[in-house]
mmCIF file of C-alpha atoms in Angstrom:
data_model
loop_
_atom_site.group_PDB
_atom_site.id
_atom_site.type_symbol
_atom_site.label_atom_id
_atom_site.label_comp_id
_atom_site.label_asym_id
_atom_site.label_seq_id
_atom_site.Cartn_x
_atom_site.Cartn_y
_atom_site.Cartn_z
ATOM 1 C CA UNK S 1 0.000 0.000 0.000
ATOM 2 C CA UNK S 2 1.112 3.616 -1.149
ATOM 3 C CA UNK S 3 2.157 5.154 2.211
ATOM 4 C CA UNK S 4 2.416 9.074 2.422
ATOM 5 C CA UNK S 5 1.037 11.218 5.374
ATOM 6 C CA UNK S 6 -1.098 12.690 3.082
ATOM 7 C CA UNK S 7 -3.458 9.698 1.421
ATOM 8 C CA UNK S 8 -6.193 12.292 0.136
ATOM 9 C CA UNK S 9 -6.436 15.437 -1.877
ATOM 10 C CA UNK S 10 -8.525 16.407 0.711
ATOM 11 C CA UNK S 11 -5.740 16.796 3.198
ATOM 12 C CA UNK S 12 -3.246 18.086 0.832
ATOM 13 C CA UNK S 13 -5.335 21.068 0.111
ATOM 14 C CA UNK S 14 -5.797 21.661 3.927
ATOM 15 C CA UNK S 15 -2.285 21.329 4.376
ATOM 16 C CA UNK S 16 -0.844 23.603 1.689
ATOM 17 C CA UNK S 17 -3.387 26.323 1.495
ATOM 18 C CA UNK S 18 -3.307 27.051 5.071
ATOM 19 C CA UNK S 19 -1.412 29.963 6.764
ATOM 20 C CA UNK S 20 -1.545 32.835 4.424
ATOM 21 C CA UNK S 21 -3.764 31.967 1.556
ATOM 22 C CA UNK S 22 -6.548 30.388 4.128
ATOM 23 C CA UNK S 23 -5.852 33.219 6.556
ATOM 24 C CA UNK S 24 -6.994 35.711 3.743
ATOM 25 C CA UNK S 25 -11.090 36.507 2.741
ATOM 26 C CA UNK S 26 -12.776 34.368 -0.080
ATOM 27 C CA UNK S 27 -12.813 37.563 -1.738
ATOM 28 C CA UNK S 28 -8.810 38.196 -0.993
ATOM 29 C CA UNK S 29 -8.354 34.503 -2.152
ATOM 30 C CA UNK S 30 -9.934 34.872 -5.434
ATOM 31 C CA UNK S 31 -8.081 38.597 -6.177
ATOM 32 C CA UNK S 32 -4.821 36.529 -5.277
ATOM 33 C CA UNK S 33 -5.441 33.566 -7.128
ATOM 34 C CA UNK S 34 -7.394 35.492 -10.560
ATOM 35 C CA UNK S 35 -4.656 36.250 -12.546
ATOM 36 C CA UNK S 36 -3.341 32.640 -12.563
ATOM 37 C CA UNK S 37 -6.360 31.102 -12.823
ATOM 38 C CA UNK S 38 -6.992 32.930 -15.471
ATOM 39 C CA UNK S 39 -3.716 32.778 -17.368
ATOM 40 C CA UNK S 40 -4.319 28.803 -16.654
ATOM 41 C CA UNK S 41 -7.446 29.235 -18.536
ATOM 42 C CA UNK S 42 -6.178 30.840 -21.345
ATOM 43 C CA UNK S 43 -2.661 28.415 -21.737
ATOM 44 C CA UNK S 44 -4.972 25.458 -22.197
ATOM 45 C CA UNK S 45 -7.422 28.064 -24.739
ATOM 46 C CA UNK S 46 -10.220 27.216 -22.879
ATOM 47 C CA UNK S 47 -11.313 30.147 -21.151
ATOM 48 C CA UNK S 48 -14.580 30.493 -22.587
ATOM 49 C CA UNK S 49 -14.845 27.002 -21.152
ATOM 50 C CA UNK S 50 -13.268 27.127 -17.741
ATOM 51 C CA UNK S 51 -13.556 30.833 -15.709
ATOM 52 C CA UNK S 52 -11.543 31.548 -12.938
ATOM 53 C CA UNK S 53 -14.088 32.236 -10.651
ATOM 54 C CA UNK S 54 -15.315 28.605 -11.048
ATOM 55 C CA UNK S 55 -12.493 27.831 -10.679
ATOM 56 C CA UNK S 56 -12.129 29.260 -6.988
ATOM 57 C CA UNK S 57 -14.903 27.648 -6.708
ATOM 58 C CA UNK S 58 -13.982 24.345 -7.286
ATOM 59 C CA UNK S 59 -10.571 24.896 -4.962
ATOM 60 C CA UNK S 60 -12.624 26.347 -2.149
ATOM 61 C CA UNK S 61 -15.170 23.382 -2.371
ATOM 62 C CA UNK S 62 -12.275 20.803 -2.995
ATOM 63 C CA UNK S 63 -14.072 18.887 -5.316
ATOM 64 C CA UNK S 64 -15.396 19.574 -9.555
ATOM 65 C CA UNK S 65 -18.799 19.078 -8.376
ATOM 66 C CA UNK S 66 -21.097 20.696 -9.350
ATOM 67 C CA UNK S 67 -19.553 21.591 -12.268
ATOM 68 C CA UNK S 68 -18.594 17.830 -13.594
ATOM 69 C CA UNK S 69 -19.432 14.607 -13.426
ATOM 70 C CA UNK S 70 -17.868 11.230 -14.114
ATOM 71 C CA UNK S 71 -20.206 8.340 -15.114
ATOM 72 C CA UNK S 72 -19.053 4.649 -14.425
ATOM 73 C CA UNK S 73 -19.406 1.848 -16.155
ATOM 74 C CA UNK S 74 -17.342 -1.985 -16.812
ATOM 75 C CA UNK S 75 -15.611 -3.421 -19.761
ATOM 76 C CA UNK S 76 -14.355 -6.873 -19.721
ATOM 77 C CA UNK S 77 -11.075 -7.753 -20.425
ATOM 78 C CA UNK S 78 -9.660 -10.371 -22.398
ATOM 79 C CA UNK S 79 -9.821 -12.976 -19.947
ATOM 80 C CA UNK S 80 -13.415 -11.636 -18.611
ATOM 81 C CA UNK S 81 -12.680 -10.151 -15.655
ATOM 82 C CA UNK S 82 -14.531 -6.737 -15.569
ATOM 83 C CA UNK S 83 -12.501 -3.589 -16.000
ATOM 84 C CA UNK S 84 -13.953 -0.272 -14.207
ATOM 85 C CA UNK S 85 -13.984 2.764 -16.416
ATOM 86 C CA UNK S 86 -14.832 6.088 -15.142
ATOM 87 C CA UNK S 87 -15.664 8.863 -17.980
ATOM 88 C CA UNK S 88 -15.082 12.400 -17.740
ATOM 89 C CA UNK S 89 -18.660 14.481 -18.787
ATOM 90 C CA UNK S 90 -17.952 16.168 -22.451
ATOM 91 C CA UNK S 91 -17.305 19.310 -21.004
ATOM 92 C CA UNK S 92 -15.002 17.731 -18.508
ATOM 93 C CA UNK S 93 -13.166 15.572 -21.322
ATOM 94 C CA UNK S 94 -12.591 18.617 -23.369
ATOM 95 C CA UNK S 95 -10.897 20.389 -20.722
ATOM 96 C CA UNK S 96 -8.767 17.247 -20.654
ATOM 97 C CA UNK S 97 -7.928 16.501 -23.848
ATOM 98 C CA UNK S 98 -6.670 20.437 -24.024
ATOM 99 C CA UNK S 99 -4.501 19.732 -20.523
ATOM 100 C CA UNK S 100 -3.254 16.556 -22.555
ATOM 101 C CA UNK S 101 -2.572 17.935 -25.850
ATOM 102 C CA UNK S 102 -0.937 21.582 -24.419
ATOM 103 C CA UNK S 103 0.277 20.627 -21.435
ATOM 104 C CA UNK S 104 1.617 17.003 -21.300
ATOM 105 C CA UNK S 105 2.538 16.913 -24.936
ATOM 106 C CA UNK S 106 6.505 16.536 -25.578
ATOM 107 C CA UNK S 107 6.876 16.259 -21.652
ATOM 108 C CA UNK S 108 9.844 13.983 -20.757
ATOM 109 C CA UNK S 109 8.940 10.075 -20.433
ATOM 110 C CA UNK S 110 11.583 7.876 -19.711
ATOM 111 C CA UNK S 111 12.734 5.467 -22.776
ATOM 112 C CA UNK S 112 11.334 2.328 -21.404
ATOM 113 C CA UNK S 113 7.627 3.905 -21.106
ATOM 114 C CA UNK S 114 6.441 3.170 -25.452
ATOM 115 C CA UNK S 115 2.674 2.843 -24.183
ATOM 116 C CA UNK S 116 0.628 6.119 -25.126
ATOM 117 C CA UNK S 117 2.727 7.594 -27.699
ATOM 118 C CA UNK S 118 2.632 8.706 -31.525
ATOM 119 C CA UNK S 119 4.506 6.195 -33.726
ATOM 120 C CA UNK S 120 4.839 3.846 -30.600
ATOM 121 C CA UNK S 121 2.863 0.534 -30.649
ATOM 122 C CA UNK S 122 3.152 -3.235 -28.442
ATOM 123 C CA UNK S 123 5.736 -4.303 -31.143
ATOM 124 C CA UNK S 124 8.155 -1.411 -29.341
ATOM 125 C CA UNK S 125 7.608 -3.100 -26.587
ATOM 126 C CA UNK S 126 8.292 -6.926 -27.301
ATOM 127 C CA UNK S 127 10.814 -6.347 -30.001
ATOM 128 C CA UNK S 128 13.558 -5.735 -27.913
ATOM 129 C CA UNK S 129 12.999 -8.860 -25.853
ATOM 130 C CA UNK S 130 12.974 -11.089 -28.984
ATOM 131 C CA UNK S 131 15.662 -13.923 -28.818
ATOM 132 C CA UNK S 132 16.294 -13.535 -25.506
ATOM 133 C CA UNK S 133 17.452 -16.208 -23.138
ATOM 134 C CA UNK S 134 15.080 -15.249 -20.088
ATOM 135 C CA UNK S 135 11.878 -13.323 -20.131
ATOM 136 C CA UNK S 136 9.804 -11.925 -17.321
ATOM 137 C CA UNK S 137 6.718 -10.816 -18.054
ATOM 138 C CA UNK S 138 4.943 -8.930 -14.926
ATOM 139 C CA UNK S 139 1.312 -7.400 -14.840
ATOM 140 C CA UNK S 140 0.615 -4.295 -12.368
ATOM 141 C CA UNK S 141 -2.832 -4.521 -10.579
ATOM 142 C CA UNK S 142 -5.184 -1.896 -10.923
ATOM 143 C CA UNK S 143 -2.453 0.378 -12.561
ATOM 144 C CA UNK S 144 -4.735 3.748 -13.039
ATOM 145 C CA UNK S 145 -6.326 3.842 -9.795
ATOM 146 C CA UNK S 146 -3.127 2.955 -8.100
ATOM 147 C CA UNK S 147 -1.512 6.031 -9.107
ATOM 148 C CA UNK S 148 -2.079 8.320 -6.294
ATOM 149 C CA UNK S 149 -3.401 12.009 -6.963
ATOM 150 C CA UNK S 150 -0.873 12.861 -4.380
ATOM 151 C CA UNK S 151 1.652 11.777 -6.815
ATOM 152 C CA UNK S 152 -0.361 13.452 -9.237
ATOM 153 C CA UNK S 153 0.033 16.472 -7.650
ATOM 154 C CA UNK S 154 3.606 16.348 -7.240
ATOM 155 C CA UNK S 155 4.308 16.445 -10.771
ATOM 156 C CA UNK S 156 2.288 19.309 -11.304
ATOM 157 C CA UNK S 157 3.598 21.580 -8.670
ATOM 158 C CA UNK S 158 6.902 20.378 -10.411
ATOM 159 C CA UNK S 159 5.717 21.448 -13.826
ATOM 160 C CA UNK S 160 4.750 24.920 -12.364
ATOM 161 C CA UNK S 161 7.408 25.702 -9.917
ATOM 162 C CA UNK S 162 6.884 29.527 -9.914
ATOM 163 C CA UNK S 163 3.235 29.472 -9.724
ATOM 164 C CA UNK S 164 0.865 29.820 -6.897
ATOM 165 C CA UNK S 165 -0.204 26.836 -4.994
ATOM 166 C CA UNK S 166 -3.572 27.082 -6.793
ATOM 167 C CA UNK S 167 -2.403 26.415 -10.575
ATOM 168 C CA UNK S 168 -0.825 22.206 -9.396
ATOM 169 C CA UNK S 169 -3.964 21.956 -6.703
ATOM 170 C CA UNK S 170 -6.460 22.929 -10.109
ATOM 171 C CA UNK S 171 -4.819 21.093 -12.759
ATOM 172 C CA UNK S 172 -4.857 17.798 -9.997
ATOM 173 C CA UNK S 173 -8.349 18.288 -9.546
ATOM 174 C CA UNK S 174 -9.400 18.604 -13.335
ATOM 175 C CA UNK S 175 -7.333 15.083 -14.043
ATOM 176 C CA UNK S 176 -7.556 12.779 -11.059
ATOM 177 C CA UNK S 177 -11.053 11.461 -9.252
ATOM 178 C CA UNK S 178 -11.376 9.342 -6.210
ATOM 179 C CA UNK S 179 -7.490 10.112 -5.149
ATOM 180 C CA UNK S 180 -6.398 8.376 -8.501
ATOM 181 C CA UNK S 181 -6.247 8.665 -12.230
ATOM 182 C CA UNK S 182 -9.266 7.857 -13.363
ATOM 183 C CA UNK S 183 -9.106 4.905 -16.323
ATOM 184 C CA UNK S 184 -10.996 6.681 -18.959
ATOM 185 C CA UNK S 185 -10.010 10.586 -18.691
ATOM 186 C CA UNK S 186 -7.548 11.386 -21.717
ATOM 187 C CA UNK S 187 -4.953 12.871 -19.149
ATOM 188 C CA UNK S 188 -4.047 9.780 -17.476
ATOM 189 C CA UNK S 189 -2.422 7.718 -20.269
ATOM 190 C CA UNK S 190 0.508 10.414 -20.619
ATOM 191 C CA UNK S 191 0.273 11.113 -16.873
ATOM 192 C CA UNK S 192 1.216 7.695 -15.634
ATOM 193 C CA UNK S 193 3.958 8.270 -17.871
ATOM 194 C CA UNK S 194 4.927 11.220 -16.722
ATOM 195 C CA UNK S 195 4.561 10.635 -12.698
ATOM 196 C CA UNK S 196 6.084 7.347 -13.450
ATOM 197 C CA UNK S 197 9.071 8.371 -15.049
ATOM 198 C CA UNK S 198 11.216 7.763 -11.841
ATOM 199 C CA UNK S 199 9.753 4.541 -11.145
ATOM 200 C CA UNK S 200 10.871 3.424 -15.082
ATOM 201 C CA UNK S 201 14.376 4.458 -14.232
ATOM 202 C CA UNK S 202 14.795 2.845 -10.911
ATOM 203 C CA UNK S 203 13.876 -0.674 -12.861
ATOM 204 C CA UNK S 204 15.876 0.065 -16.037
ATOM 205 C CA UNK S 205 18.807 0.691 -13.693
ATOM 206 C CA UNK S 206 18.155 -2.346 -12.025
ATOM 207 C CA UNK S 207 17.662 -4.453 -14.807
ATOM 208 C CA UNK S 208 20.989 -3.238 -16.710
ATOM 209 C CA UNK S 209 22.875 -3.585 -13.771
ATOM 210 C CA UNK S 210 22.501 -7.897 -14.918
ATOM 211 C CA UNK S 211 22.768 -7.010 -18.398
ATOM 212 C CA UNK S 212 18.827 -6.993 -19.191
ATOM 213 C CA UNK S 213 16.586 -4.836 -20.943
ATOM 214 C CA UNK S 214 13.191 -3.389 -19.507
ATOM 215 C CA UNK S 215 10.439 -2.325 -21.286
ATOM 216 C CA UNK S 216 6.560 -0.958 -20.041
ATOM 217 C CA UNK S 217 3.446 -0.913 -22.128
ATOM 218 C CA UNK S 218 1.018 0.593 -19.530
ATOM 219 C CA UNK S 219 0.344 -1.746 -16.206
ATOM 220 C CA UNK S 220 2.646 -3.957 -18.601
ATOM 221 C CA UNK S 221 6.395 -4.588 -17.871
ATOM 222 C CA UNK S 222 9.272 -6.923 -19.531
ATOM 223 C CA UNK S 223 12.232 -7.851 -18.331
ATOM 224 C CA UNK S 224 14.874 -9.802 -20.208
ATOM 225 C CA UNK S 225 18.498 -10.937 -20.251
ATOM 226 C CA UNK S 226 20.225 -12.378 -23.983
ATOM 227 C CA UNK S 227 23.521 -14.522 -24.702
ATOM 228 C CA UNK S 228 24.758 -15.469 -21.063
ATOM 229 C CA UNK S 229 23.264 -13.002 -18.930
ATOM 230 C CA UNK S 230 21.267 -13.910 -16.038
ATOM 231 C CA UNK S 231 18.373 -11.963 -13.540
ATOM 232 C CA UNK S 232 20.415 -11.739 -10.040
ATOM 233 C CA UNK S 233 18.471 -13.829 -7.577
ATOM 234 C CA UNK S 234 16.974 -11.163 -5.343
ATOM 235 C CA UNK S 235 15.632 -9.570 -9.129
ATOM 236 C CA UNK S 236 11.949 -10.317 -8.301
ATOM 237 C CA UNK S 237 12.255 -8.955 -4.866
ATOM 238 C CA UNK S 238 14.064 -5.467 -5.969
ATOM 239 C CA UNK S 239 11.358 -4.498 -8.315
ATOM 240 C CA UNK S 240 8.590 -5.573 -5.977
ATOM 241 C CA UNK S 241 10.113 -2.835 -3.762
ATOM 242 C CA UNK S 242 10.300 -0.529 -6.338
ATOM 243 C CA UNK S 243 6.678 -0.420 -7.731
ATOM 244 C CA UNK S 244 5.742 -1.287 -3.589
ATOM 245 C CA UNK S 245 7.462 2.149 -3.302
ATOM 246 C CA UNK S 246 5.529 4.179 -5.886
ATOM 247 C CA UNK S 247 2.267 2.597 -4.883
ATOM 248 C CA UNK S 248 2.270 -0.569 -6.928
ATOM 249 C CA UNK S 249 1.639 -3.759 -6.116
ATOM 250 C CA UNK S 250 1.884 -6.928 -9.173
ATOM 251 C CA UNK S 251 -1.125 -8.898 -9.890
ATOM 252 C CA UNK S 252 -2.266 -11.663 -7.634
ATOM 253 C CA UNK S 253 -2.472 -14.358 -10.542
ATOM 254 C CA UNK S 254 -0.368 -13.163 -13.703
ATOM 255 C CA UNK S 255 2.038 -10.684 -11.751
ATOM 256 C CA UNK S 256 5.319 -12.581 -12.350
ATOM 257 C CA UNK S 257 6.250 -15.062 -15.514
ATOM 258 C CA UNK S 258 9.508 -16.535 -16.211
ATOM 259 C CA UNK S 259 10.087 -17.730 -18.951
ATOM 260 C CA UNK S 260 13.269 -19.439 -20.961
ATOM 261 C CA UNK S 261 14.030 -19.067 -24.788
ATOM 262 C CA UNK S 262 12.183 -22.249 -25.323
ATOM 263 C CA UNK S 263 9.071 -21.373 -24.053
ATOM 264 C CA UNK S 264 7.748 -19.249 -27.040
ATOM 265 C CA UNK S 265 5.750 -16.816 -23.937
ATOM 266 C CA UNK S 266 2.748 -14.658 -25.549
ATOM 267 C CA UNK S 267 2.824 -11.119 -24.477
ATOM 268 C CA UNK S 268 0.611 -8.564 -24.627
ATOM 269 C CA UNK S 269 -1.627 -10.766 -27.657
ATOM 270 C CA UNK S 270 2.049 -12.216 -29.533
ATOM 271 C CA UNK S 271 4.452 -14.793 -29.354
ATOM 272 C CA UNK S 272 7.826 -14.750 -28.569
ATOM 273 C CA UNK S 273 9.427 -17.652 -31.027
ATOM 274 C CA UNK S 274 12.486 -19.443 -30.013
ATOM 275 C CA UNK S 275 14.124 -18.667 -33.643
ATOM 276 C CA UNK S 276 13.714 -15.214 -32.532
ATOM 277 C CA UNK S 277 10.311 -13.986 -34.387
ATOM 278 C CA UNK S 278 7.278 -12.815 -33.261
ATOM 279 C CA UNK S 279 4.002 -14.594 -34.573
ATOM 280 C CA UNK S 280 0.404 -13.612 -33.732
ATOM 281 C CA UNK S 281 -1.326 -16.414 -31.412
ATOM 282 C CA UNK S 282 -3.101 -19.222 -32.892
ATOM 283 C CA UNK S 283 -6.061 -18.449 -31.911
ATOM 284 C CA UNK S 284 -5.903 -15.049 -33.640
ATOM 285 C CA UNK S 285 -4.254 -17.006 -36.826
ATOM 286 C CA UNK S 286 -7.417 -19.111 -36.785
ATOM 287 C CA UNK S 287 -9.781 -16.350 -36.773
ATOM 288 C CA UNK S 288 -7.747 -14.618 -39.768
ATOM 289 C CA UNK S 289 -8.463 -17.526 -41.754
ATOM 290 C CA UNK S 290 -12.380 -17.809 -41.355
ATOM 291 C CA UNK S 291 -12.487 -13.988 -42.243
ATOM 292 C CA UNK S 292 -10.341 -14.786 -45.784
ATOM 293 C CA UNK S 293 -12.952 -17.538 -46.419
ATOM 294 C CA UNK S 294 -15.958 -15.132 -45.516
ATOM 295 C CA UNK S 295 -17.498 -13.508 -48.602
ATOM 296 C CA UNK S 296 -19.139 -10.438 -46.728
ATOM 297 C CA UNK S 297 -17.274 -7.320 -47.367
ATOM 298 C CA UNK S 298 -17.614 -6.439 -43.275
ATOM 299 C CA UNK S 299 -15.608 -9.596 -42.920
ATOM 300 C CA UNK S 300 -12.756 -8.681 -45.509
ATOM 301 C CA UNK S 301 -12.110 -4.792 -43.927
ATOM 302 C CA UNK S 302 -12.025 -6.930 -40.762
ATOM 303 C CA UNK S 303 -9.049 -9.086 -42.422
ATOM 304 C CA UNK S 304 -7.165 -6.132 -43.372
ATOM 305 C CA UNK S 305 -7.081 -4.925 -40.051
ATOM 306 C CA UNK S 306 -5.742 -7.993 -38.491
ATOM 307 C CA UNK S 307 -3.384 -8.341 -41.594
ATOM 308 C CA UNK S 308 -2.507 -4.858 -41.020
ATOM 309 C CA UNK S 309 -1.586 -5.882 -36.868
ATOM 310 C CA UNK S 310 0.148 -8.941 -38.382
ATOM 311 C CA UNK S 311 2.608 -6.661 -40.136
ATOM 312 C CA UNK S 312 3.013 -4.281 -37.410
ATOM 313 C CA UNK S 313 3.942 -7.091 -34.878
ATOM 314 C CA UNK S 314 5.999 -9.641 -37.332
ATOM 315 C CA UNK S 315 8.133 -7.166 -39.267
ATOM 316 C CA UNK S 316 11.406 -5.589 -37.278
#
């Protein structure tokens, strides 16, 4: 469990915008806190959208509501398990996708980190674990909401570092919910990049210390060691420590895989060949060959999509 002395917005708010700012009138607060508010506003050119004033609002209530709304819902995953999705409201989600696109855009990620990013795909991330001797594939559980919006907030009040309490505390409210990122806002794919970017170098470091390579796709990682290289034998506990100390835990059933070059593991929907390939799964195969014997047209733009993946994953 993510251990901080402060587990909620909530208290972070109390605790940083006491003495001085608290000390002062609502109506002293909001002439202090206008101006950046409002250049806020216009950075993210949505002021028409988002005024200061409810702004101030939202920071003296601690909370979006009233002003927006999240609406749950459950996908299932692959293996059938439901998947909790929280949307942002369309006003909400435009706000977001500005934050994303003006904000978090062409922010530093760390190298390993190839989920969410333009020209970046799953075949960045298995490619340079082809041929290797030992694989270890391990899953993070519940990666969104386990990404604290005290972390969250960290990383904002890092990104403005000459700004007013109030700019970080907004921007954390407008892209976390429930203390977390919440899996379905358009700001949390780049910011569990972002937030995470220490996290990715701790386990990079770790795993080239032994000669590996490390690689994360999301809630995703990789881990693997070629020619004679080997995992040291306190590997698995190390990076248990390291995602235990940003807030992570692994998942209780497919956390931890190890693998050997014989195996042929599939990863994140391929597999790994022992000649050194990657291959879609035969299941997948299968399916691509009912859709080439289908005469509906749906059926054939459906092929060229999968044939399309095929060459994405296969060619390096």
């Amino acid at each position: 469990m993510y251990d901080h002395p402060f587990d909620s917005l909530s208290q972070r708010l109390r605790h940083l915008l006491k003495g001085s700012w608290r000390s002062h009138t609502r109506q002293q607060r909001a002439e202090l806190s206008e101006p950046e508010l409002t250049a806020l506003s216009h950075q993210i050119g949505l002021n028409d959208v988002l005024q200061p004033a409810d702004m101030l609002d939202m920071l003296e209530r601690e909370s979006l509501k009233p002003y927006f709304h999240y609406r749950h819902f459950t996908k299932s995953k692959k293996d059938g398990t439901p998947r909790q999705i929280v949307e942002p409201d369309p006003r909400l989600k435009t706000i977001q996708h500005a934050i994303a696109q003006r904000l978090l855009a062409n922010q530093p990620i760390h190298p390993a980190a190839v989920g969410f990013q333009r020209r970046k795909s799953t075949a960045d991330h298995v490619w340079p674990h082809v041929g290797a001797r030992t694989i270890i594939s391990a899953d993070i559980a519940d990666f969104f909401p386990s990404t604290s919006r005290y972390r969250v907030h960290e990383w904002w009040r890092k990104r403005f570092p000459d700004s007013e309490k109030t700019v970080a505390l907004m921007l954390t409210l407008l892209t976390t919910y429930q203390d977390a990122l919440p899996q379905g806002a358009p700001t949390s794919p780049p910011l569990s990049n972002l937030v995470n970017f220490d996290m990715d170098r701790q386990l990079a470091s770790l795993t080239e210390r032994s000669g590996g390579t490390y690689t994360r796709y999301c809630d995703d990682l990789l881990f693997s060691w070629h020619a004679h290289a080997t995992p040291p034998s306190d590997f698995a506990v190390s990076v248990r420590a390291i995602l235990r100390g940003h807030g992570y835990a692994l998942h209780p059933r497919k956390g931890w895989q190890i693998y050997d070059e014989q195996d042929e593991p599939q990863v994140v929907g391929v597999v790994l060949t022992r000649d050194g390939r990657v291959r879609l799964p035969p299941d997948l195969r299968e399916r691509m060959r009912r859709l080439a014997r289908s005469q509906h047209p749906r059926d054939a733009a459906r092929l060229n999509g999968y044939e399309g993946y095929r060459r994405m994953m296969e060619r390096r």
